mmCIF file of C-alpha atoms in Angstrom:
data_model
loop_
_atom_site.group_PDB
_atom_site.id
_atom_site.type_symbol
_atom_site.label_atom_id
_atom_site.label_comp_id
_atom_site.label_asym_id
_atom_site.label_seq_id
_atom_site.Cartn_x
_atom_site.Cartn_y
_atom_site.Cartn_z
ATOM 1 C CA MET Y 1 0.034 0.042 0.126
ATOM 2 C CA THR Y 2 1.229 3.517 -0.971
ATOM 3 C CA LEU Y 3 -0.248 7.070 -0.030
ATOM 4 C CA THR Y 4 -3.366 7.473 -2.309
ATOM 5 C CA LEU Y 5 -5.921 10.247 -2.699
ATOM 6 C CA GLU Y 6 -9.512 9.499 -3.390
ATOM 7 C CA PHE Y 7 -11.109 12.753 -5.072
ATOM 8 C CA PRO Y 8 -14.772 12.899 -6.044
ATOM 9 C CA ALA Y 9 -15.176 13.221 -9.943
ATOM 10 C CA ALA Y 10 -18.279 15.425 -9.693
ATOM 11 C CA PRO Y 11 -16.721 18.553 -8.872
ATOM 12 C CA LEU Y 12 -14.074 18.323 -11.549
ATOM 13 C CA LEU Y 13 -16.541 17.239 -14.368
ATOM 14 C CA PRO Y 14 -19.111 19.494 -16.423
ATOM 15 C CA PRO Y 15 -22.486 18.141 -16.136
ATOM 16 C CA ASP Y 16 -22.766 16.223 -19.430
ATOM 17 C CA ARG Y 17 -19.514 14.317 -18.566
ATOM 18 C CA GLN Y 18 -20.429 12.927 -15.100
ATOM 19 C CA ALA Y 19 -22.576 10.134 -16.282
ATOM 20 C CA ASN Y 20 -19.750 7.928 -17.819
ATOM 21 C CA GLN Y 21 -17.462 8.717 -15.054
ATOM 22 C CA PRO Y 22 -16.504 6.751 -11.841
ATOM 23 C CA PRO Y 23 -17.693 8.372 -8.504
ATOM 24 C CA TYR Y 24 -13.995 8.873 -7.337
ATOM 25 C CA TYR Y 25 -10.565 9.359 -9.168
ATOM 26 C CA THR Y 26 -7.796 7.632 -7.387
ATOM 27 C CA LEU Y 27 -4.525 9.500 -7.435
ATOM 28 C CA THR Y 28 -1.172 8.453 -5.921
ATOM 29 C CA ALA Y 29 1.454 10.490 -4.151
ATOM 30 C CA LEU Y 30 4.539 11.418 -6.079
ATOM 31 C CA ASN Y 31 6.481 11.351 -2.945
ATOM 32 C CA SER Y 32 5.076 9.240 -0.044
ATOM 33 C CA TYR Y 33 8.123 9.197 1.992
ATOM 34 C CA GLY Y 34 7.218 5.783 3.185
ATOM 35 C CA LEU Y 35 3.757 6.922 4.381
ATOM 36 C CA GLN Y 36 1.031 4.385 3.755
ATOM 37 C CA ASP Y 37 -2.479 5.809 3.859
ATOM 38 C CA LYS Y 38 -5.538 6.685 1.905
ATOM 39 C CA TYR Y 39 -6.944 10.050 1.973
ATOM 40 C CA THR Y 40 -10.575 10.404 0.945
ATOM 41 C CA VAL Y 41 -12.223 13.767 0.087
ATOM 42 C CA ILE Y 42 -15.535 13.393 1.691
ATOM 43 C CA GLN Y 43 -16.876 16.828 0.889
ATOM 44 C CA VAL Y 44 -16.119 19.655 -1.562
ATOM 45 C CA HIS Y 45 -17.234 22.890 0.097
ATOM 46 C CA GLU Y 46 -16.516 25.495 -2.752
ATOM 47 C CA CYS Y 47 -14.286 26.243 -5.461
ATOM 48 C CA ILE Y 48 -12.192 29.100 -4.426
ATOM 49 C CA SER Y 49 -10.741 30.040 -7.826
ATOM 50 C CA SER Y 50 -10.858 28.619 -11.331
ATOM 51 C CA LYS Y 51 -8.256 29.850 -13.997
ATOM 52 C CA ASN Y 52 -7.407 29.290 -17.559
ATOM 53 C CA ASP Y 53 -10.672 27.788 -18.745
ATOM 54 C CA GLY Y 54 -10.959 25.502 -15.631
ATOM 55 C CA MET Y 55 -7.531 23.826 -16.139
ATOM 56 C CA ARG Y 56 -6.355 25.095 -12.622
ATOM 57 C CA GLN Y 57 -8.662 25.247 -9.935
ATOM 58 C CA VAL Y 58 -8.470 25.627 -6.174
ATOM 59 C CA PHE Y 59 -10.959 23.799 -3.832
ATOM 60 C CA ARG Y 60 -11.776 23.953 0.120
ATOM 61 C CA ILE Y 61 -12.582 20.258 1.026
ATOM 62 C CA THR Y 62 -12.904 18.092 4.164
ATOM 63 C CA MET Y 63 -10.942 15.046 3.867
ATOM 64 C CA GLU Y 64 -10.589 11.844 5.960
ATOM 65 C CA SER Y 65 -7.537 9.794 6.697
ATOM 66 C CA GLU Y 66 -8.070 5.942 6.804
ATOM 67 C CA GLY Y 67 -5.083 5.599 9.071
ATOM 68 C CA MET Y 68 -5.901 8.147 11.649
ATOM 69 C CA LYS Y 69 -9.732 7.988 11.338
ATOM 70 C CA LYS Y 70 -9.915 11.787 11.400
ATOM 71 C CA THR Y 71 -11.427 14.507 9.274
ATOM 72 C CA ARG Y 72 -10.238 17.916 8.621
ATOM 73 C CA ASN Y 73 -10.482 20.898 6.285
ATOM 74 C CA PHE Y 74 -7.853 21.423 3.658
ATOM 75 C CA VAL Y 75 -7.511 23.377 0.607
ATOM 76 C CA CYS Y 76 -6.236 21.608 -2.606
ATOM 77 C CA LYS Y 77 -4.916 22.997 -5.923
ATOM 78 C CA VAL Y 78 -5.822 20.935 -8.972
ATOM 79 C CA ALA Y 79 -4.203 21.165 -12.458
ATOM 80 C CA PHE Y 80 -5.216 19.399 -15.753
ATOM 81 C CA GLY Y 81 -3.001 18.860 -18.741
ATOM 82 C CA ARG Y 82 0.669 18.410 -19.160
ATOM 83 C CA ARG Y 83 1.524 22.223 -19.031
ATOM 84 C CA TRP Y 84 -0.437 23.113 -15.813
ATOM 85 C CA PHE Y 85 0.400 19.767 -14.297
ATOM 86 C CA GLN Y 86 4.116 20.595 -14.632
ATOM 87 C CA VAL Y 87 3.493 24.106 -13.140
ATOM 88 C CA LEU Y 88 1.799 22.605 -9.990
ATOM 89 C CA LYS Y 89 4.411 19.845 -9.737
ATOM 90 C CA GLU Y 90 7.113 22.226 -9.660
ATOM 91 C CA GLU Y 91 5.264 24.360 -6.889
ATOM 92 C CA ALA Y 92 4.775 21.028 -4.867
ATOM 93 C CA LEU Y 93 8.605 20.350 -5.172
ATOM 94 C CA LEU Y 94 9.030 23.727 -3.546
ATOM 95 C CA TYR Y 95 6.965 22.757 -0.614
ATOM 96 C CA GLU Y 96 8.893 19.568 -0.349
ATOM 97 C CA GLY Y 97 12.219 21.296 -0.759
ATOM 98 C CA LYS Y 98 13.196 24.860 -0.171
ATOM 99 C CA LEU Y 99 9.858 25.646 1.779
ATOM 100 C CA GLU Y 100 9.733 22.793 3.895
ATOM 101 C CA ALA Y 101 11.383 24.216 6.831
ATOM 102 C CA LEU Y 102 8.803 27.246 6.554
ATOM 103 C CA CYS Y 103 5.627 25.019 6.568
ATOM 104 C CA GLY Y 104 3.364 25.778 9.264
ATOM 105 C CA LYS Y 105 5.104 28.932 9.866
ATOM 106 C CA ALA Y 106 5.548 31.323 6.728
ATOM 107 C CA VAL Y 107 3.684 29.090 4.387
ATOM 108 C CA PRO Y 108 0.804 26.529 4.857
ATOM 109 C CA VAL Y 109 1.533 22.912 6.042
ATOM 110 C CA TYR Y 110 2.022 20.570 2.871
ATOM 111 C CA TYR Y 111 0.365 17.216 2.801
ATOM 112 C CA GLY Y 112 1.494 15.923 -0.610
ATOM 113 C CA PHE Y 113 1.099 16.136 -4.325
ATOM 114 C CA PHE Y 114 -1.039 13.440 -5.898
ATOM 115 C CA VAL Y 115 -0.920 12.360 -9.546
ATOM 116 C CA GLY Y 116 -3.256 10.371 -11.863
ATOM 117 C CA GLU Y 117 -5.489 10.525 -14.880
ATOM 118 C CA THR Y 118 -9.061 12.229 -15.091
ATOM 119 C CA TYR Y 119 -11.051 12.838 -18.130
ATOM 120 C CA LYS Y 120 -8.813 15.604 -18.859
ATOM 121 C CA GLY Y 121 -5.741 13.693 -19.049
ATOM 122 C CA ARG Y 122 -2.683 14.016 -16.706
ATOM 123 C CA THR Y 123 -3.790 15.660 -13.396
ATOM 124 C CA GLY Y 124 -2.314 16.763 -10.318
ATOM 125 C CA ILE Y 125 -3.614 17.669 -6.993
ATOM 126 C CA MET Y 126 -1.702 19.251 -4.145
ATOM 127 C CA VAL Y 127 -2.985 19.232 -0.750
ATOM 128 C CA LEU Y 128 -2.417 22.143 1.926
ATOM 129 C CA GLU Y 129 -3.515 23.282 5.260
ATOM 130 C CA ASP Y 130 -6.529 25.472 5.254
ATOM 131 C CA CYS Y 131 -5.049 28.724 6.426
ATOM 132 C CA GLY Y 132 -8.138 30.809 6.210
ATOM 133 C CA ARG Y 133 -9.403 33.728 3.988
ATOM 134 C CA PRO Y 134 -7.653 35.351 1.507
ATOM 135 C CA LEU Y 135 -6.531 39.104 1.761
ATOM 136 C CA ARG Y 136 -8.705 41.314 -0.674
ATOM 137 C CA VAL Y 137 -7.664 44.602 1.043
ATOM 138 C CA SER Y 138 -4.510 46.590 0.376
ATOM 139 C CA LEU Y 139 -1.702 45.624 2.720
ATOM 140 C CA ARG Y 140 -1.111 49.398 3.625
ATOM 141 C CA ARG Y 141 -4.572 49.494 5.285
ATOM 142 C CA GLN Y 142 -3.645 46.910 7.845
ATOM 143 C CA PRO Y 143 -2.747 47.270 11.340
ATOM 144 C CA LEU Y 144 0.961 47.387 12.175
ATOM 145 C CA TYR Y 145 1.291 43.767 13.692
ATOM 146 C CA PHE Y 146 -0.172 42.258 10.674
ATOM 147 C CA ARG Y 147 1.801 44.040 8.153
ATOM 148 C CA ARG Y 148 4.900 43.120 10.128
ATOM 149 C CA SER Y 149 3.848 39.476 10.147
ATOM 150 C CA VAL Y 150 3.366 39.514 6.443
ATOM 151 C CA LEU Y 151 6.895 41.249 5.848
ATOM 152 C CA ASP Y 152 8.638 38.757 8.177
ATOM 153 C CA ALA Y 153 6.998 35.700 6.195
ATOM 154 C CA LEU Y 154 8.007 37.218 2.895
ATOM 155 C CA ILE Y 155 11.608 37.671 4.120
ATOM 156 C CA ASP Y 156 11.755 33.962 5.307
ATOM 157 C CA VAL Y 157 10.653 32.977 1.968
ATOM 158 C CA HIS Y 158 13.414 35.096 0.266
ATOM 159 C CA ARG Y 159 15.993 33.763 2.526
ATOM 160 C CA ALA Y 160 14.743 30.129 1.411
ATOM 161 C CA GLU Y 161 15.880 31.319 -2.114
ATOM 162 C CA VAL Y 162 12.404 31.586 -3.317
ATOM 163 C CA ASP Y 163 11.127 34.905 -4.918
ATOM 164 C CA LEU Y 164 7.525 35.222 -5.803
ATOM 165 C CA GLU Y 165 8.470 38.036 -8.400
ATOM 166 C CA ASP Y 166 5.079 39.640 -8.478
ATOM 167 C CA PHE Y 167 4.006 39.329 -4.897
ATOM 168 C CA THR Y 168 0.545 41.049 -4.029
ATOM 169 C CA GLU Y 169 -2.231 40.761 -1.321
ATOM 170 C CA ASP Y 170 -3.428 37.579 -3.662
ATOM 171 C CA ASN Y 171 -0.297 36.019 -2.120
ATOM 172 C CA VAL Y 172 -1.642 36.252 1.515
ATOM 173 C CA VAL Y 173 -4.159 34.215 3.477
ATOM 174 C CA ALA Y 174 -4.904 34.704 7.189
ATOM 175 C CA THR Y 175 -6.494 32.578 9.973
ATOM 176 C CA HIS Y 176 -8.166 34.295 12.908
ATOM 177 C CA HIS Y 177 -6.622 33.215 16.424
ATOM 178 C CA THR Y 178 -9.457 33.279 18.898
ATOM 179 C CA GLU Y 179 -7.493 33.512 22.155
ATOM 180 C CA SER Y 180 -5.341 36.487 21.090
ATOM 181 C CA ASN Y 181 -8.118 37.890 18.873
ATOM 182 C CA THR Y 182 -5.543 38.376 16.008
ATOM 183 C CA TYR Y 183 -4.895 37.135 12.403
ATOM 184 C CA ILE Y 184 -2.155 35.056 11.421
ATOM 185 C CA PRO Y 185 -0.912 35.548 7.842
ATOM 186 C CA VAL Y 186 0.718 33.051 5.506
ATOM 187 C CA ILE Y 187 2.176 33.239 1.928
ATOM 188 C CA ILE Y 188 0.676 31.099 -0.746
ATOM 189 C CA ASN Y 189 0.783 30.547 -4.450
ATOM 190 C CA PHE Y 190 4.270 29.798 -5.740
ATOM 191 C CA SER Y 191 3.190 29.090 -9.188
ATOM 192 C CA ASN Y 192 5.191 31.861 -10.965
ATOM 193 C CA ALA Y 193 8.252 31.788 -8.144
ATOM 194 C CA ASN Y 194 11.844 32.043 -9.108
ATOM 195 C CA ALA Y 195 13.504 28.995 -7.098
ATOM 196 C CA ARG Y 196 16.911 30.202 -7.708
ATOM 197 C CA HIS Y 197 16.672 33.531 -5.957
ATOM 198 C CA LYS Y 198 19.813 34.640 -4.152
ATOM 199 C CA CYS Y 199 18.533 37.544 -1.768
ATOM 200 C CA ARG Y 200 20.918 40.202 -1.155
ATOM 201 C CA PHE Y 201 18.839 41.620 1.650
ATOM 202 C CA THR Y 202 20.697 40.220 4.807
ATOM 203 C CA GLY Y 203 19.920 42.812 7.458
ATOM 204 C CA GLU Y 204 16.870 43.462 9.499
ATOM 205 C CA PHE Y 205 14.229 46.148 9.245
ATOM 206 C CA LYS Y 206 12.872 48.237 12.214
ATOM 207 C CA THR Y 207 9.279 49.250 11.895
ATOM 208 C CA TYR Y 208 8.905 52.950 11.108
ATOM 209 C CA SER Y 209 12.688 53.493 10.827
ATOM 210 C CA PRO Y 210 13.585 56.162 8.210
ATOM 211 C CA MET Y 211 13.251 54.978 4.749
ATOM 212 C CA PRO Y 212 16.789 53.649 3.590
ATOM 213 C CA CYS Y 213 18.172 53.886 -0.167
ATOM 214 C CA PRO Y 214 17.058 51.190 -2.553
ATOM 215 C CA SER Y 215 20.614 49.866 -2.418
ATOM 216 C CA GLU Y 216 20.424 49.075 1.181
ATOM 217 C CA ILE Y 217 17.743 46.703 0.733
ATOM 218 C CA ASP Y 218 19.069 45.428 -2.485
ATOM 219 C CA CYS Y 219 16.161 43.077 -3.378
ATOM 220 C CA SER Y 220 13.690 44.671 -5.653
ATOM 221 C CA GLU Y 221 10.609 42.883 -4.504
ATOM 222 C CA LEU Y 222 11.348 43.445 -0.760
ATOM 223 C CA TRP Y 223 11.828 46.878 -1.494
ATOM 224 C CA ARG Y 224 8.580 47.424 -3.522
ATOM 225 C CA VAL Y 225 6.661 45.669 -0.750
ATOM 226 C CA PHE Y 226 8.265 47.615 1.953
ATOM 227 C CA ILE Y 227 7.037 50.844 0.326
ATOM 228 C CA GLU Y 228 3.511 49.625 -0.571
ATOM 229 C CA ALA Y 229 2.954 48.419 3.038
ATOM 230 C CA GLU Y 230 4.267 51.828 4.448
ATOM 231 C CA ILE Y 231 6.392 50.041 6.996
ATOM 232 C CA LEU Y 232 9.199 52.779 6.587
ATOM 233 C CA LEU Y 233 9.067 56.444 7.257
ATOM 234 C CA PRO Y 234 9.584 58.807 4.503
ATOM 235 C CA ARG Y 235 12.791 60.796 4.614
ATOM 236 C CA TYR Y 236 11.517 63.658 2.566
ATOM 237 C CA VAL Y 237 8.450 65.577 1.259
ATOM 238 C CA THR Y 238 8.300 67.178 -2.149
ATOM 239 C CA PHE Y 239 8.062 71.052 -1.902
ATOM 240 C CA PHE Y 240 8.185 72.835 -5.415
ATOM 241 C CA SER Y 241 9.693 69.807 -7.175
ATOM 242 C CA ARG Y 242 12.362 69.773 -4.286
ATOM 243 C CA GLU Y 243 13.090 67.062 -1.608
ATOM 244 C CA VAL Y 244 12.820 68.623 1.763
ATOM 245 C CA PRO Y 245 13.596 66.626 4.927
ATOM 246 C CA VAL Y 246 10.250 65.534 6.322
ATOM 247 C CA GLU Y 247 11.099 67.039 9.893
ATOM 248 C CA TYR Y 248 10.510 70.437 8.227
ATOM 249 C CA ALA Y 249 6.998 69.378 7.389
ATOM 250 C CA THR Y 250 5.631 69.591 10.854
ATOM 251 C CA SER Y 251 4.534 73.251 10.316
ATOM 252 C CA VAL Y 252 3.887 75.557 7.611
ATOM 253 C CA GLU Y 253 6.477 78.198 8.850
ATOM 254 C CA LEU Y 254 9.201 75.756 9.415
ATOM 255 C CA LEU Y 255 8.746 74.302 5.839
ATOM 256 C CA LYS Y 256 8.600 77.813 4.136
ATOM 257 C CA ALA Y 257 11.870 78.936 6.159
ATOM 258 C CA ASN Y 258 13.616 75.648 5.152
ATOM 259 C CA GLY Y 259 12.252 74.625 1.850
ATOM 260 C CA HIS Y 260 13.814 77.093 -0.354
ATOM 261 C CA PRO Y 261 11.122 77.846 -2.792
ATOM 262 C CA PRO Y 262 11.961 79.182 -6.227
ATOM 263 C CA GLU Y 263 12.774 82.769 -6.496
ATOM 264 C CA HIS Y 264 10.078 85.147 -7.496
ATOM 265 C CA THR Y 265 7.337 82.791 -6.668
ATOM 266 C CA PRO Y 266 4.227 84.956 -5.176
ATOM 267 C CA GLN Y 267 3.999 84.665 -1.461
ATOM 268 C CA PHE Y 268 0.277 83.443 -1.852
ATOM 269 C CA LYS Y 269 1.684 80.407 -3.810
ATOM 270 C CA ILE Y 270 4.299 79.457 -1.287
ATOM 271 C CA ASP Y 271 1.835 79.688 1.554
ATOM 272 C CA SER Y 272 -0.672 77.636 -0.251
ATOM 273 C CA VAL Y 273 1.805 74.886 -1.310
ATOM 274 C CA ALA Y 274 3.513 74.836 2.056
ATOM 275 C CA TYR Y 275 -0.115 74.211 3.726
ATOM 276 C CA GLU Y 276 -0.854 71.369 1.413
ATOM 277 C CA VAL Y 277 2.401 69.756 1.925
ATOM 278 C CA VAL Y 278 2.288 69.853 5.708
ATOM 279 C CA LYS Y 279 -1.528 68.982 5.740
ATOM 280 C CA LYS Y 280 -0.780 65.937 3.394
ATOM 281 C CA HIS Y 281 1.850 64.655 5.738
ATOM 282 C CA TYR Y 282 -0.094 65.227 8.595
ATOM 283 C CA ASP Y 283 -3.048 63.481 7.267
ATOM 284 C CA TRP Y 284 -0.984 60.694 6.468
ATOM 285 C CA CYS Y 285 0.308 60.329 9.989
ATOM 286 C CA ARG Y 286 -3.015 60.467 11.456
ATOM 287 C CA GLU Y 287 -4.522 57.727 8.877
ATOM 288 C CA ARG Y 288 -1.609 55.540 9.648
ATOM 289 C CA GLU Y 289 -2.051 55.792 13.336
ATOM 290 C CA ALA Y 290 -5.696 54.969 13.002
ATOM 291 C CA LEU Y 291 -5.145 52.175 10.662
ATOM 292 C CA ASP Y 292 -2.429 50.737 13.070
ATOM 293 C CA LYS Y 293 -4.726 50.565 15.788
ATOM 294 C CA GLY Y 294 -7.568 49.303 13.776
ATOM 295 C CA LYS Y 295 -8.645 45.752 12.859
ATOM 296 C CA VAL Y 296 -7.469 43.545 10.099
ATOM 297 C CA GLN Y 297 -9.567 44.064 6.958
ATOM 298 C CA LEU Y 298 -9.597 40.884 4.882
ATOM 299 C CA ASP Y 299 -12.734 41.518 2.750
ATOM 300 C CA THR Y 300 -13.468 44.382 0.288
ATOM 301 C CA ARG Y 301 -16.916 44.663 1.389
ATOM 302 C CA LEU Y 302 -16.005 45.553 4.890
ATOM 303 C CA SER Y 303 -13.226 47.763 3.982
ATOM 304 C CA ASP Y 304 -15.764 49.928 1.693
ATOM 305 C CA VAL Y 305 -18.346 49.965 4.498
ATOM 306 C CA THR Y 306 -15.735 51.383 6.871
ATOM 307 C CA ALA Y 307 -14.597 53.889 4.477
ATOM 308 C CA PHE Y 308 -18.123 54.843 3.730
ATOM 309 C CA LEU Y 309 -18.730 55.283 7.486
ATOM 310 C CA GLU Y 310 -15.576 57.293 7.891
ATOM 311 C CA LEU Y 311 -16.387 59.810 5.343
ATOM 312 C CA CYS Y 312 -20.038 60.139 5.909
ATOM 313 C CA ILE Y 313 -21.209 59.438 9.291
ATOM 314 C CA GLN Y 314 -18.466 59.055 11.766
ATOM 315 C CA PRO Y 315 -19.908 60.661 14.865
ATOM 316 C CA ILE Y 316 -22.737 58.424 16.420
ATOM 317 C CA SER Y 317 -24.927 61.627 16.670
ATOM 318 C CA LYS Y 318 -24.900 62.094 12.914
ATOM 319 C CA ILE Y 319 -25.515 58.220 12.485
ATOM 320 C CA MET Y 320 -28.536 58.370 14.635
ATOM 321 C CA ALA Y 321 -29.723 61.510 12.652
ATOM 322 C CA GLN Y 322 -29.836 59.337 9.472
ATOM 323 C CA CYS Y 323 -32.751 57.438 10.766
ATOM 324 C CA ALA Y 324 -34.766 60.318 9.415
ATOM 325 C CA ILE Y 325 -34.119 59.439 5.914
ATOM 326 C CA LEU Y 326 -34.848 55.667 6.374
ATOM 327 C CA PRO Y 327 -38.044 54.303 5.203
ATOM 328 C CA SER Y 328 -40.778 53.604 7.781
ATOM 329 C CA ALA Y 329 -40.482 49.731 7.124
ATOM 330 C CA VAL Y 330 -36.766 49.939 7.768
ATOM 331 C CA ARG Y 331 -37.083 51.981 11.001
ATOM 332 C CA ALA Y 332 -39.742 49.688 12.247
ATOM 333 C CA ARG Y 333 -37.110 46.792 12.123
ATOM 334 C CA LEU Y 334 -34.881 48.717 14.386
ATOM 335 C CA ASN Y 335 -35.022 47.963 18.028
ATOM 336 C CA PRO Y 336 -35.433 51.163 19.826
ATOM 337 C CA ALA Y 337 -34.673 49.825 23.223
ATOM 338 C CA ALA Y 338 -31.013 49.127 22.169
ATOM 339 C CA ASP Y 339 -28.295 51.130 23.340
ATOM 340 C CA ALA Y 340 -26.794 53.839 21.158
ATOM 341 C CA THR Y 341 -23.817 52.052 19.949
ATOM 342 C CA LEU Y 342 -26.098 48.837 18.948
ATOM 343 C CA MET Y 343 -28.545 51.322 17.463
ATOM 344 C CA ALA Y 344 -26.174 53.019 15.332
ATOM 345 C CA GLU Y 345 -24.745 49.911 14.068
ATOM 346 C CA ARG Y 346 -28.073 48.646 12.986
ATOM 347 C CA ILE Y 347 -28.846 51.839 11.303
ATOM 348 C CA VAL Y 348 -25.509 51.850 9.361
ATOM 349 C CA ARG Y 349 -26.317 48.403 8.399
ATOM 350 C CA TYR Y 350 -29.779 49.082 7.142
ATOM 351 C CA LEU Y 351 -28.884 52.590 5.540
ATOM 352 C CA PHE Y 352 -25.853 50.932 3.600
ATOM 353 C CA ASP Y 353 -28.225 48.147 2.109
ATOM 354 C CA TYR Y 354 -30.845 50.961 1.450
ATOM 355 C CA LEU Y 355 -28.401 53.089 -0.306
ATOM 356 C CA SER Y 356 -27.052 49.936 -2.375
ATOM 357 C CA SER Y 357 -30.428 49.259 -3.814
ATOM 358 C CA PHE Y 358 -30.442 52.818 -5.120
ATOM 359 C CA VAL Y 359 -27.136 52.674 -6.662
ATOM 360 C CA GLY Y 360 -27.623 49.175 -8.031
ATOM 361 C CA GLY Y 361 -24.424 47.792 -7.107
ATOM 362 C CA THR Y 362 -23.035 45.710 -4.236
ATOM 363 C CA PRO Y 363 -21.422 47.337 -1.113
ATOM 364 C CA SER Y 364 -17.946 46.453 -2.647
ATOM 365 C CA GLU Y 365 -18.751 48.523 -5.537
ATOM 366 C CA LEU Y 366 -19.862 51.695 -3.638
ATOM 367 C CA SER Y 367 -17.792 54.571 -3.184
ATOM 368 C CA PRO Y 368 -18.571 58.389 -2.483
ATOM 369 C CA ASP Y 369 -18.201 58.802 -6.416
ATOM 370 C CA THR Y 370 -20.895 56.193 -7.185
ATOM 371 C CA LEU Y 371 -23.321 57.474 -4.312
ATOM 372 C CA HIS Y 372 -23.451 60.801 -6.020
ATOM 373 C CA ALA Y 373 -23.824 59.305 -9.395
ATOM 374 C CA LYS Y 374 -27.552 58.770 -8.811
ATOM 375 C CA PRO Y 375 -29.618 60.707 -6.523
ATOM 376 C CA VAL Y 376 -30.822 59.087 -3.422
ATOM 377 C CA VAL Y 377 -34.472 59.948 -2.502
ATOM 378 C CA ALA Y 378 -35.730 58.774 0.966
#
């Protein structure tokens, strides 16, 4: 006996092909490392993604081990055809090789790569730990601890000589840790990775240290992600196309005195530009402080709701005032006995759904621009 995987045929097949196929496909582990067991997928919960005309798919599954008599949730990546089979095989070999020491830390735990034949020919299935939900909101909008965790994981991957080359939020999933009420991120999707990366960044970075020169990081991907994650403090602000040390952007007068604006520039122009530069830097600092103390935002819908509330109805007193524009049917659904905070939350929820119905889009599509695109009539 070797290590095998029994995968139900139905989720992999179009409806017109299911009648003439076996209920399960049996695939064999590429490398079993002496382990003898049979894994059986007893439920396919959802197709997380489907690419290249369905030749590459990702499923969330429940799987049972015959040897351990236990069931657990996993994520599996499926590839059909020789081209995509080879791509997935190379990713699996990364988990078995250079990424092995990072499994369960910076990357998901790896449970094997299984090979077999399906109606689409050569098929590979890679089984991984289910590490939670994907990150759909920009890394810069996450709290400090989460951004730091993502960057630490990415640095570990680079030091394992693996470079994703096009790292984005799509390469991050996170699991909620109940006891600490925090999210734990891991790096995923190494299908386009460079497995011969010799990362020249050998130092450590300190959170909110002054931004170094690119040559000090000496790794293009890490440098780009550091900048996008806003984990470093800017050294300069731009004042009339000149770089001025950021410490002069703490007040308008200080910036005007040390910014050296061009000669013959009208004073009103100097005052106006100085004010805008100082305000922009101040707003960035305040926004960064608020985001750092906030919650992890995984879902675009929640992020857009948050942005909407921040822009339109921040004070609870203003939120309560919105009750007047709600239809009577909606007002009747609110519990008048609730405390102010709960009442506000309910009003916001129904208000947002109400506005969505007029705009004609989902909350993830709403923005201040779309809200003004059509008149809202109570």
